Short mmCIF file of C-alpha atoms in Angstrom, two decimals:
data_model
loop_
_atom_site.label_atom_id
_atom_site.label_comp_id
_atom_site.label_asym_id
_atom_site.label_seq_id
_atom_site.Cartn_x
_atom_site.Cartn_y
_atom_site.Cartn_z
CA UNK H 1 26.65 5.39 28.37
CA UNK H 2 25.21 1.91 28.39
CA UNK H 3 24.29 0.60 24.92
CA UNK H 4 20.84 -0.66 24.17
CA UNK H 5 20.42 -3.17 21.47
CA UNK H 6 17.60 -3.00 18.85
CA UNK H 7 16.22 -6.34 20.32
CA UNK H 8 16.14 -4.79 23.81
CA UNK H 9 14.31 -1.65 22.43
CA UNK H 10 11.71 -3.92 20.74
CA UNK H 11 11.21 -5.90 24.00
CA UNK H 12 10.76 -2.75 26.03
CA UNK H 13 8.23 -1.43 23.42
CA UNK H 14 6.27 -4.72 23.67
CA UNK H 15 6.14 -4.62 27.41
CA UNK H 16 4.93 -1.03 27.31
CA UNK H 17 2.08 -2.07 25.02
CA UNK H 18 1.21 -4.97 27.38
CA UNK H 19 1.23 -2.69 30.46
CA UNK H 20 -1.21 -0.32 28.69
CA UNK H 21 -3.53 -3.32 27.80
CA UNK H 22 -3.51 -4.57 31.33
CA UNK H 23 -4.45 -1.18 32.68
CA UNK H 24 -7.26 -0.98 30.16
CA UNK H 25 -8.49 -4.46 31.24
CA UNK H 26 -8.28 -3.51 34.95
CA UNK H 27 -10.34 -0.41 34.15
CA UNK H 28 -12.86 -2.49 32.37
CA UNK H 29 -13.05 -4.97 35.22
CA UNK H 30 -13.47 -2.22 37.91
CA UNK H 31 -16.40 -0.63 35.95
CA UNK H 32 -18.14 -4.13 35.71
CA UNK H 33 -17.90 -4.55 39.58
CA UNK H 34 -18.36 -0.96 40.60
CA UNK H 35 -21.40 -0.41 42.96
CA UNK H 36 -24.38 1.26 41.45
CA UNK H 37 -25.08 4.88 42.13
CA UNK H 38 -27.43 5.41 44.99
CA UNK H 39 -29.77 7.60 42.90
CA UNK H 40 -30.12 4.96 40.29
CA UNK H 41 -31.85 1.54 40.74
CA UNK H 42 -29.70 -1.54 40.33
CA UNK H 43 -30.97 -3.21 37.19
CA UNK H 44 -28.33 -5.94 37.13
CA UNK H 45 -30.71 -8.63 38.37
CA UNK H 46 -33.39 -7.81 35.92
CA UNK H 47 -31.42 -7.42 32.79
CA UNK H 48 -28.09 -9.00 31.63
CA UNK H 49 -26.00 -9.02 28.51
CA UNK H 50 -27.64 -10.50 25.44
CA UNK H 51 -26.26 -13.71 23.80
CA UNK H 52 -24.80 -11.57 20.93
CA UNK H 53 -23.19 -9.27 23.36
CA UNK H 54 -21.57 -12.16 25.28
CA UNK H 55 -20.39 -13.65 21.97
CA UNK H 56 -18.90 -10.25 20.72
CA UNK H 57 -17.20 -9.80 24.18
CA UNK H 58 -15.70 -13.28 24.12
CA UNK H 59 -14.42 -12.71 20.49
CA UNK H 60 -12.81 -9.39 21.52
CA UNK H 61 -11.11 -11.00 24.45
CA UNK H 62 -9.74 -13.81 22.33
CA UNK H 63 -8.43 -11.47 19.61
CA UNK H 64 -6.78 -9.03 21.98
CA UNK H 65 -5.51 -11.89 24.26
CA UNK H 66 -4.06 -13.75 21.35
CA UNK H 67 -2.42 -10.68 19.87
CA UNK H 68 -0.84 -9.76 23.27
CA UNK H 69 0.46 -13.39 23.57
CA UNK H 70 2.06 -13.18 20.09
CA UNK H 71 3.49 -9.78 20.89
CA UNK H 72 5.20 -10.96 24.13
CA UNK H 73 6.41 -14.54 23.35
CA UNK H 74 5.30 -15.40 19.82
CA UNK H 75 8.70 -15.12 18.12
CA UNK H 76 11.70 -17.30 17.72
CA UNK H 77 15.28 -16.57 16.97
CA UNK H 78 16.55 -18.71 14.19
CA UNK H 79 19.95 -18.94 12.54
CA UNK H 80 19.51 -18.98 8.80
CA UNK H 81 22.79 -19.70 7.06
CA UNK H 82 25.17 -16.86 8.13
CA UNK H 83 22.46 -14.72 9.46
CA UNK H 84 20.62 -14.55 12.89
CA UNK H 85 16.92 -13.89 12.30
CA UNK H 86 13.75 -13.50 14.31
CA UNK H 87 10.62 -15.01 13.04
CA UNK H 88 7.26 -13.83 14.10
CA UNK H 89 3.53 -14.23 13.36
CA UNK H 90 1.50 -11.03 13.21
CA UNK H 91 -2.23 -10.36 12.78
CA UNK H 92 -2.86 -9.10 9.35
CA UNK H 93 -5.79 -8.52 6.96
CA UNK H 94 -3.93 -9.56 3.79
CA UNK H 95 -1.35 -12.20 5.02
CA UNK H 96 1.93 -12.49 3.09
CA UNK H 97 5.55 -12.53 4.17
CA UNK H 98 7.78 -9.43 5.04
CA UNK H 99 11.61 -10.02 5.24
CA UNK H 100 13.26 -7.01 6.86
CA UNK H 101 16.83 -6.62 5.85
CA UNK H 102 18.14 -3.77 7.94
CA UNK H 103 19.54 -1.28 6.95
CA UNK H 104 18.68 -1.98 3.25
CA UNK H 105 14.87 -2.10 3.57
CA UNK H 106 12.41 -4.91 3.16
CA UNK H 107 11.22 -7.59 0.85
CA UNK H 108 7.35 -8.20 0.85
CA UNK H 109 5.98 -11.31 -0.78
CA UNK H 110 2.38 -12.30 -1.43
CA UNK H 111 3.13 -15.72 -0.14
CA UNK H 112 -0.28 -16.64 1.27
CA UNK H 113 -3.75 -15.26 2.05
CA UNK H 114 -4.68 -15.56 5.75
CA UNK H 115 -5.32 -13.31 8.76
CA UNK H 116 -1.62 -13.78 9.91
CA UNK H 117 1.62 -12.42 8.38
CA UNK H 118 5.06 -13.98 8.72
CA UNK H 119 7.74 -11.41 9.61
CA UNK H 120 11.32 -12.28 9.26
CA UNK H 121 13.78 -9.78 10.70
CA UNK H 122 17.49 -10.15 9.88
CA UNK H 123 19.01 -9.14 13.18
CA UNK H 124 22.64 -9.48 12.44
CA UNK H 125 25.13 -11.24 10.20
CA UNK H 126 27.33 -13.63 12.16
CA UNK H 127 30.90 -12.49 11.30
CA UNK H 128 32.48 -15.97 11.65
CA UNK H 129 29.86 -17.77 9.57
CA UNK H 130 29.75 -15.09 6.89
CA UNK H 131 33.59 -14.88 6.70
CA UNK H 132 33.74 -18.68 6.32
CA UNK H 133 31.41 -18.41 3.26
CA UNK H 134 33.52 -15.56 1.74
CA UNK H 135 36.72 -17.35 2.31
CA UNK H 136 35.41 -20.65 0.94
CA UNK H 137 33.01 -19.89 -1.94
CA UNK H 138 32.56 -23.64 -2.58
CA UNK H 139 30.37 -23.77 0.51
CA UNK H 140 27.70 -21.77 -1.26
CA UNK H 141 26.81 -25.02 -3.14
CA UNK H 142 25.42 -26.55 -0.05
CA UNK H 143 23.88 -23.32 1.40
CA UNK H 144 20.54 -23.99 -0.14
CA UNK H 145 20.05 -27.27 1.76
CA UNK H 146 21.28 -25.68 4.96
CA UNK H 147 18.83 -22.75 4.70
CA UNK H 148 15.88 -25.05 3.94
CA UNK H 149 16.68 -27.06 7.07
CA UNK H 150 16.97 -23.86 9.03
CA UNK H 151 13.69 -22.47 7.81
CA UNK H 152 11.86 -25.73 8.44
CA UNK H 153 13.18 -25.95 11.95
CA UNK H 154 12.36 -22.32 12.73
CA UNK H 155 8.82 -22.59 11.16
CA UNK H 156 8.05 -25.63 13.27
CA UNK H 157 9.35 -23.92 16.44
CA UNK H 158 7.39 -20.77 15.58
CA UNK H 159 4.15 -22.78 15.12
CA UNK H 160 4.51 -24.47 18.54
CA UNK H 161 5.34 -21.31 20.33
CA UNK H 162 2.59 -19.36 18.63
CA UNK H 163 0.11 -21.87 19.70
CA UNK H 164 1.24 -21.61 23.34
CA UNK H 165 1.32 -17.80 23.07
CA UNK H 166 -2.26 -17.30 21.75
CA UNK H 167 -3.68 -19.87 24.26
CA UNK H 168 -1.88 -18.37 27.17
CA UNK H 169 -2.69 -14.70 26.17
CA UNK H 170 -6.39 -15.35 25.56
CA UNK H 171 -6.76 -17.48 28.61
CA UNK H 172 -4.93 -14.93 30.91
CA UNK H 173 -7.03 -12.06 29.51
CA UNK H 174 -10.16 -14.12 29.80
CA UNK H 175 -9.47 -14.78 33.44
CA UNK H 176 -8.80 -11.13 34.14
CA UNK H 177 -12.03 -10.03 32.51
CA UNK H 178 -14.50 -12.78 33.41
CA UNK H 179 -12.90 -14.09 36.70
CA UNK H 180 -14.29 -17.50 35.73
CA UNK H 181 -11.90 -20.37 34.86
CA UNK H 182 -14.38 -21.94 32.44
CA UNK H 183 -14.79 -18.75 30.47
CA UNK H 184 -10.98 -18.37 30.51
CA UNK H 185 -10.43 -21.87 29.12
CA UNK H 186 -13.07 -21.29 26.46
CA UNK H 187 -11.24 -18.14 25.30
CA UNK H 188 -8.04 -20.08 25.02
CA UNK H 189 -9.58 -22.94 23.12
CA UNK H 190 -11.27 -20.47 20.74
CA UNK H 191 -7.82 -18.71 20.23
CA UNK H 192 -6.25 -21.98 19.37
CA UNK H 193 -9.04 -22.82 16.94
CA UNK H 194 -8.61 -19.53 15.23
CA UNK H 195 -4.88 -19.86 14.86
CA UNK H 196 -5.30 -23.42 13.53
CA UNK H 197 -7.80 -22.12 10.94
CA UNK H 198 -5.42 -19.31 9.97
CA UNK H 199 -2.64 -21.84 9.59
CA UNK H 200 -4.79 -24.05 7.30
CA UNK H 201 -5.74 -21.10 5.29
CA UNK H 202 -2.04 -20.06 4.83
CA UNK H 203 -1.09 -23.64 3.92
CA UNK H 204 -4.00 -23.86 1.42
CA UNK H 205 -3.08 -20.57 -0.31
CA UNK H 206 0.68 -20.87 -0.03
CA UNK H 207 2.27 -19.57 -3.21
CA UNK H 208 5.95 -20.33 -3.52
CA UNK H 209 6.08 -18.49 -6.84
CA UNK H 210 5.38 -15.21 -4.98
CA UNK H 211 9.13 -14.61 -4.78
CA UNK H 212 9.12 -14.01 -8.44
CA UNK H 213 7.28 -10.61 -7.90
CA UNK H 214 8.75 -9.17 -4.59
CA UNK H 215 8.18 -5.63 -3.54
CA UNK H 216 11.44 -4.12 -2.32
CA UNK H 217 11.49 -0.87 -0.28
CA UNK H 218 14.46 0.87 1.09
CA UNK H 219 17.68 2.02 -0.52
CA UNK H 220 17.08 2.38 -4.22
CA UNK H 221 20.75 2.01 -5.05
CA UNK H 222 20.87 -1.47 -3.55
CA UNK H 223 17.55 -2.74 -5.04
CA UNK H 224 18.91 -4.12 -8.38
CA UNK H 225 21.69 -6.11 -6.51
CA UNK H 226 19.23 -7.65 -4.13
CA UNK H 227 16.40 -8.40 -6.54
CA UNK H 228 18.51 -9.54 -9.42
CA UNK H 229 18.39 -9.06 -13.12
CA UNK H 230 15.76 -10.17 -15.70
CA UNK H 231 17.85 -13.09 -17.12
CA UNK H 232 18.39 -14.66 -13.66
CA UNK H 233 14.78 -14.02 -12.59
CA UNK H 234 13.51 -16.15 -15.56
CA UNK H 235 16.05 -18.92 -15.23
CA UNK H 236 16.81 -19.29 -11.47
CA UNK H 237 13.83 -18.23 -9.43
CA UNK H 238 11.58 -21.17 -10.29
CA UNK H 239 12.00 -22.76 -6.78
CA UNK H 240 11.39 -20.94 -3.52
CA UNK H 241 14.27 -22.59 -1.81
CA UNK H 242 16.73 -21.39 -4.49
CA UNK H 243 15.64 -17.86 -3.87
CA UNK H 244 16.19 -18.13 -0.20
CA UNK H 245 19.70 -19.25 -0.83
CA UNK H 246 20.15 -16.45 -3.30
CA UNK H 247 18.79 -13.83 -0.87
CA UNK H 248 21.25 -14.93 1.86
CA UNK H 249 24.10 -14.88 -0.59
CA UNK H 250 23.33 -11.32 -1.72
CA UNK H 251 22.80 -10.00 1.78
CA UNK H 252 26.22 -11.58 2.80
CA UNK H 253 27.82 -9.77 0.04
CA UNK H 254 26.05 -6.53 1.00
CA UNK H 255 27.08 -6.57 4.56
CA UNK H 256 30.61 -7.57 3.59
CA UNK H 257 30.90 -4.32 1.55
CA UNK H 258 32.22 -1.74 4.10
CA UNK H 259 32.46 1.36 1.93
CA UNK H 260 30.10 0.92 -1.07
CA UNK H 261 27.18 -1.38 -1.98
CA UNK H 262 27.81 -3.77 -4.87
CA UNK H 263 26.82 -2.45 -8.21
CA UNK H 264 24.29 -4.10 -10.59
CA UNK H 265 25.78 -6.52 -12.97
CA UNK H 266 23.68 -6.61 -16.14
CA UNK H 267 23.45 -9.71 -18.27
CA UNK H 268 25.03 -8.93 -21.68
CA UNK H 269 22.10 -10.61 -23.50
CA UNK H 270 19.55 -8.27 -21.91
CA UNK H 271 18.47 -4.96 -23.32
CA UNK H 272 17.40 -2.55 -20.61
CA UNK H 273 14.80 0.19 -21.46
CA UNK H 274 13.87 2.97 -19.07
CA UNK H 275 10.26 4.07 -19.52
CA UNK H 276 9.47 7.54 -18.19
CA UNK H 277 6.42 9.76 -18.84
CA UNK H 278 4.61 12.95 -17.67
CA UNK H 279 7.67 14.81 -16.36
CA UNK H 280 5.72 18.13 -16.42
CA UNK H 281 8.78 20.40 -16.10
CA UNK H 282 10.07 18.92 -12.82
CA UNK H 283 13.89 19.51 -12.84
CA UNK H 284 14.43 16.80 -10.27
CA UNK H 285 13.37 14.20 -12.89
CA UNK H 286 16.65 14.56 -14.79
CA UNK H 287 18.72 13.71 -11.70
CA UNK H 288 16.52 10.66 -10.99
CA UNK H 289 16.69 9.41 -14.61
CA UNK H 290 20.54 9.94 -14.65
CA UNK H 291 20.76 7.82 -11.45
CA UNK H 292 18.58 4.98 -12.87
CA UNK H 293 20.57 5.03 -16.16
CA UNK H 294 23.83 4.59 -14.30
CA UNK H 295 22.55 2.08 -11.67
CA UNK H 296 20.73 -0.20 -14.21
CA UNK H 297 23.11 0.36 -17.09
CA UNK H 298 20.09 1.45 -19.32
CA UNK H 299 20.53 1.05 -23.09
CA UNK H 300 17.63 3.41 -24.20
CA UNK H 301 15.17 5.85 -22.55
CA UNK H 302 11.60 6.12 -23.72
CA UNK H 303 9.52 9.07 -22.81
CA UNK H 304 5.82 8.71 -23.66
CA UNK H 305 5.06 12.48 -23.47
CA UNK H 306 4.02 15.55 -21.43
CA UNK H 307 7.62 16.30 -20.80
CA UNK H 308 6.55 20.05 -20.87
CA UNK H 309 3.66 21.81 -19.19
CA UNK H 310 2.63 24.57 -21.53
CA UNK H 311 4.71 23.75 -24.64
CA UNK H 312 6.07 27.24 -25.04
CA UNK H 313 9.46 28.16 -26.61
CA UNK H 314 10.46 29.60 -23.29
CA UNK H 315 10.34 26.12 -21.78
CA UNK H 316 12.68 24.57 -24.25
CA UNK H 317 15.79 25.16 -22.09
CA UNK H 318 14.36 22.65 -19.72
CA UNK H 319 15.17 19.94 -22.27
CA UNK H 320 18.94 20.60 -22.39
CA UNK H 321 19.95 17.86 -19.86
CA UNK H 322 18.65 15.20 -22.17
CA UNK H 323 21.85 15.25 -24.25
CA UNK H 324 23.83 14.29 -21.15
CA UNK H 325 21.62 11.57 -19.69
CA UNK H 326 24.03 8.86 -20.95
CA UNK H 327 21.56 6.85 -23.16
CA UNK H 328 19.57 7.47 -26.38
CA UNK H 329 16.35 9.29 -25.83
CA UNK H 330 13.17 8.11 -27.68
CA UNK H 331 10.30 10.63 -27.38
CA UNK H 332 6.70 11.04 -28.37
CA UNK H 333 4.58 14.14 -28.06
CA UNK H 334 1.92 14.38 -25.33
CA UNK H 335 -1.06 16.72 -25.03
CA UNK H 336 1.06 19.24 -23.00
CA UNK H 337 3.85 19.17 -25.68
CA UNK H 338 3.54 21.51 -28.73
CA UNK H 339 5.03 21.14 -32.19
CA UNK H 340 7.51 23.87 -31.07
CA UNK H 341 8.72 21.42 -28.49
CA UNK H 342 8.86 18.61 -30.96
CA UNK H 343 10.96 20.63 -33.50
CA UNK H 344 13.38 21.62 -30.66
CA UNK H 345 13.87 17.93 -29.69
CA UNK H 346 14.32 16.91 -33.29
CA UNK H 347 17.41 19.16 -33.58
CA UNK H 348 19.01 17.65 -30.43
CA UNK H 349 21.68 14.94 -30.74
CA UNK H 350 20.84 11.43 -29.49
CA UNK H 351 17.13 12.14 -29.52
CA UNK H 352 14.76 10.16 -31.64
CA UNK H 353 11.27 11.72 -32.07
CA UNK H 354 8.48 9.36 -33.01
CA UNK H 355 5.53 10.60 -35.07
CA UNK H 356 3.25 9.45 -37.89
CA UNK H 357 4.14 5.81 -37.42
CA UNK H 358 7.75 6.14 -38.64
CA UNK H 359 9.94 3.34 -37.30
CA UNK H 360 13.52 3.81 -35.89
CA UNK H 361 15.85 1.16 -34.49
CA UNK H 362 17.62 2.21 -31.25
CA UNK H 363 19.78 -0.16 -29.11
CA UNK H 364 18.72 -3.21 -30.98
CA UNK H 365 14.98 -2.50 -30.69
CA UNK H 366 12.55 -1.17 -33.33
CA UNK H 367 10.24 1.59 -32.19
CA UNK H 368 7.34 3.45 -33.81
CA UNK H 369 4.89 5.96 -32.38
CA UNK H 370 2.62 8.87 -33.11
CA UNK H 371 2.31 12.16 -31.29
CA UNK H 372 -0.83 13.13 -29.41
CA UNK H 373 -3.32 14.66 -31.87
CA UNK H 374 -4.50 17.20 -29.21
CA UNK H 375 -2.62 20.05 -27.61
CA UNK H 376 -4.37 20.94 -24.30
CA UNK H 377 -1.89 22.71 -21.93
CA UNK H 378 -4.82 24.31 -20.09
CA UNK H 379 -6.22 20.93 -19.34
CA UNK H 380 -9.33 21.60 -21.54
CA UNK H 381 -11.27 18.93 -23.32
CA UNK H 382 -11.35 19.71 -27.07
CA UNK H 383 -14.34 18.50 -29.13
CA UNK H 384 -12.37 15.73 -30.79
CA UNK H 385 -11.94 13.83 -27.55
CA UNK H 386 -11.45 10.19 -27.57
CA UNK H 387 -12.44 9.97 -31.23
CA UNK H 388 -9.23 11.87 -32.19
CA UNK H 389 -7.16 9.52 -30.12
CA UNK H 390 -8.70 6.50 -31.70
CA UNK H 391 -8.10 7.89 -35.16
CA UNK H 392 -4.40 8.49 -34.30
CA UNK H 393 -4.11 4.99 -32.84
CA UNK H 394 -5.63 3.60 -36.06
CA UNK H 395 -3.05 5.50 -38.18
CA UNK H 396 -0.30 4.04 -36.06
CA UNK H 397 -1.80 0.54 -36.26
CA UNK H 398 -1.84 0.82 -40.09
CA UNK H 399 1.86 1.80 -40.09
CA UNK H 400 2.68 -1.13 -37.80
CA UNK H 401 0.98 -3.58 -40.13
CA UNK H 402 2.87 -2.08 -43.09
CA UNK H 403 6.15 -2.62 -41.13
CA UNK H 404 5.26 -6.24 -40.47
CA UNK H 405 4.40 -6.80 -44.16
CA UNK H 406 7.82 -5.58 -45.17
CA UNK H 407 9.45 -8.07 -42.84
CA UNK H 408 10.72 -5.37 -40.39
CA UNK H 409 8.13 -5.64 -37.51
CA UNK H 410 8.08 -3.12 -34.80
CA UNK H 411 8.98 -4.36 -31.25
CA UNK H 412 7.61 -1.37 -29.27
CA UNK H 413 4.92 1.14 -30.13
CA UNK H 414 4.79 4.43 -28.08
CA UNK H 415 1.83 6.81 -27.74
CA UNK H 416 0.76 9.15 -25.00
CA UNK H 417 -2.84 8.30 -24.23
CA UNK H 418 -4.16 4.71 -23.49
CA UNK H 419 -7.13 5.33 -25.86
CA UNK H 420 -4.77 5.60 -28.83
CA UNK H 421 -2.68 2.67 -27.47
CA UNK H 422 -5.59 0.25 -27.49
CA UNK H 423 -5.98 0.68 -31.27
CA UNK H 424 -2.60 -1.02 -31.83
CA UNK H 425 -3.82 -4.34 -30.36
CA UNK H 426 -2.72 -7.23 -32.48
CA UNK H 427 -0.02 -5.28 -34.48
CA UNK H 428 2.80 -5.06 -31.98
CA UNK H 429 3.98 -7.07 -28.90
CA UNK H 430 4.16 -4.10 -26.58
CA UNK H 431 2.71 -0.58 -26.56
CA UNK H 432 3.84 2.10 -24.00
CA UNK H 433 1.80 5.11 -22.85
CA UNK H 434 1.31 7.54 -20.03
CA UNK H 435 -1.13 10.41 -19.43
CA UNK H 436 -2.94 9.23 -16.23
CA UNK H 437 -0.04 9.56 -13.88
CA UNK H 438 -0.38 6.00 -12.58
CA UNK H 439 1.18 2.67 -13.44
CA UNK H 440 -0.86 -0.14 -14.99
CA UNK H 441 -0.37 -3.17 -17.16
CA UNK H 442 -2.97 -4.98 -19.35
CA UNK H 443 -2.89 -7.65 -21.96
CA UNK H 444 -5.26 -6.72 -24.71
CA UNK H 445 -7.65 -9.13 -26.42
CA UNK H 446 -5.39 -9.71 -29.43
CA UNK H 447 -2.25 -10.29 -27.40
CA UNK H 448 -0.62 -6.82 -27.29
CA UNK H 449 0.66 -5.85 -23.78
CA UNK H 450 -0.19 -2.26 -22.82
CA UNK H 451 2.13 -0.79 -20.27
CA UNK H 452 1.08 2.61 -18.78
CA UNK H 453 3.65 4.59 -16.90
CA UNK H 454 3.03 6.90 -13.97
CA UNK H 455 4.36 10.46 -13.60
CA UNK H 456 8.23 10.56 -13.53
CA UNK H 457 7.86 14.22 -12.56
CA UNK H 458 5.48 13.47 -9.69
CA UNK H 459 2.81 15.50 -11.65
CA UNK H 460 5.22 18.48 -11.66
CA UNK H 461 3.93 21.60 -9.98
CA UNK H 462 0.43 19.87 -9.60
CA UNK H 463 2.03 17.72 -6.92
CA UNK H 464 1.28 20.38 -4.34
CA UNK H 465 -2.42 20.73 -5.23
CA UNK H 466 -3.59 17.67 -3.37
CA UNK H 467 -3.33 16.65 0.28
CA UNK H 468 -0.65 14.01 -0.40
CA UNK H 469 2.37 14.47 -2.82
CA UNK H 470 2.15 12.37 -5.94
CA UNK H 471 4.74 9.67 -6.30
CA UNK H 472 7.54 9.72 -8.81
CA UNK H 473 7.35 6.58 -10.96
CA UNK H 474 9.29 4.94 -13.81
CA UNK H 475 10.00 1.40 -15.05
CA UNK H 476 12.97 -0.68 -16.16
CA UNK H 477 11.99 -3.05 -19.02
CA UNK H 478 14.14 -6.10 -19.75
CA UNK H 479 14.22 -7.45 -23.28
CA UNK H 480 15.99 -10.59 -24.65
CA UNK H 481 18.57 -9.41 -27.30
CA UNK H 482 17.79 -12.42 -29.55
CA UNK H 483 14.00 -12.58 -29.66
CA UNK H 484 13.52 -8.88 -28.61
CA UNK H 485 10.75 -10.01 -26.44
CA UNK H 486 9.84 -8.60 -22.92
CA UNK H 487 11.33 -10.81 -20.20
CA UNK H 488 10.49 -8.79 -17.06
CA UNK H 489 10.06 -5.27 -15.65
CA UNK H 490 10.80 -3.34 -12.45
CA UNK H 491 8.26 -0.85 -11.40
CA UNK H 492 10.06 1.94 -9.50
CA UNK H 493 8.10 4.22 -7.08
CA UNK H 494 9.68 7.08 -5.18
CA UNK H 495 8.03 9.23 -2.51
CA UNK H 496 6.69 12.47 -3.80
CA UNK H 497 7.70 16.05 -2.81
CA UNK H 498 9.50 16.11 0.44
CA UNK H 499 9.45 12.27 0.99
CA UNK H 500 12.36 9.90 0.95
CA UNK H 501 10.98 6.51 0.25
CA UNK H 502 11.65 4.02 -2.53
CA UNK H 503 10.05 0.78 -3.63
CA UNK H 504 10.94 -1.54 -6.55
CA UNK H 505 8.59 -4.27 -7.57
CA UNK H 506 9.67 -7.05 -9.95
CA UNK H 507 7.07 -8.38 -12.48
CA UNK H 508 7.10 -11.23 -14.96
CA UNK H 509 4.92 -11.64 -18.10
CA UNK H 510 2.75 -14.73 -17.80
CA UNK H 511 4.68 -16.56 -20.47
CA UNK H 512 7.82 -16.39 -18.34
CA UNK H 513 6.32 -17.83 -15.18
CA UNK H 514 7.88 -21.24 -14.28
CA UNK H 515 5.94 -23.96 -15.96
CA UNK H 516 4.12 -21.64 -18.50
CA UNK H 517 3.74 -22.51 -22.07
CA UNK H 518 6.05 -20.24 -24.18
CA UNK H 519 4.13 -17.62 -26.05
CA UNK H 520 4.35 -17.07 -29.82
CA UNK H 521 6.78 -14.61 -31.21
CA UNK H 522 4.23 -11.90 -31.61
CA UNK H 523 0.52 -10.96 -31.46
CA UNK H 524 -1.82 -12.99 -33.71
CA UNK H 525 -1.96 -11.97 -37.20
CA UNK H 526 -5.82 -12.19 -36.91
CA UNK H 527 -5.96 -9.05 -34.79
CA UNK H 528 -7.39 -5.80 -35.98
#
């Protein structure tokens, strides 16, 4: 059987789309020139298209023709270091850059805002060039300059070819629709103008620092190796060209591994915290947590509550795997967790239950928290409402101030609801919470960073209530061992029930962005 390459399949798919578009244009042309029905008067001499109609028709022809031109010939093959890549411009509402690294997945960067997106497909790794790099590691020192030259050459070639593609596509389609050369040339000129305006917009909004916060989708087990660790993110990703060299180097190593993907190599000066929340009796969560602990070499797990669903003693057996997760477990009570649940966890080895503001030091970090003051397993809203949450948060804030006065400040506060978390503003650098089953991050007015976790259980049994399954979410937080300050975090998002997708997004605090002024060691003492 003859083998068909991926590039050939893509080319065949593009030609199929073009043939469908041509048939549609021919049908449109036939309708415009079809003779009127004998039982209806011919009104073509008495009324014609309005100026707005002609303008909209021209714009439609330009956009469709330009898209077809880019689809057929608007791509270039560029050797980038040891890789053979295909660079393509695609129409897009949000812009950005997408680097497809088959079979690992893709890196998406918010590199620019324009109606065009740059797609870079890694087609293959040249065995001779990659083997030369592996045999002679000293050549990596010059790889950065080589990649920069390759990218610049490919981008220039892509710009020229894209201009020719949109002009040719719009002109050809305009000629097929209007049958007038002047109209066709006008369509080609307008297409070139639109592409030039898009290029100017991309250039004006170009953000080389976008590589600091990539979105990685694909094989979860390879994401840490490809994205890097927190220490290297802060110190090495300050220049876009350096990241390109780093990406090529890591991809080379990944392709060279024939049996297993390379494992994550943690920086010994980084403390890694896995934040989970709202497991809601989903047994699959323990397998996911175990995998993340092993892959990221997690030092401590923090659970911000709602591990259970009804808080009954009959559910306590669900908690047994916690002792075998491979890392200390810090837990705070949620509104679906009862005091019965809390007492059961307090008796388990390697579990640290936070309540009433008491501080505990685990893996080099000092934690303090308070359990949810409300127990609502039936999802009811008790009379106390937010007032009870604010009171609990105020009690925790008072305990945090006492810890700071004693010279033993808390590094991380943990609660379940964001309402309570906001009351700790100014008393702790970081507060973790959950409850709303979605990830979010906010810096509060007095400097405390609030990090809200999604549901690591995919909302438990409630995942089947909606039309779409809820995603399974968790985060890896990276702390400097010396200052105990947050350096970066990875947001992990897995497809919900019955789905097999994974996305890892890297984020940096503002003070760790290249060129930023270092932040003070903690929130201002003038806070509440």
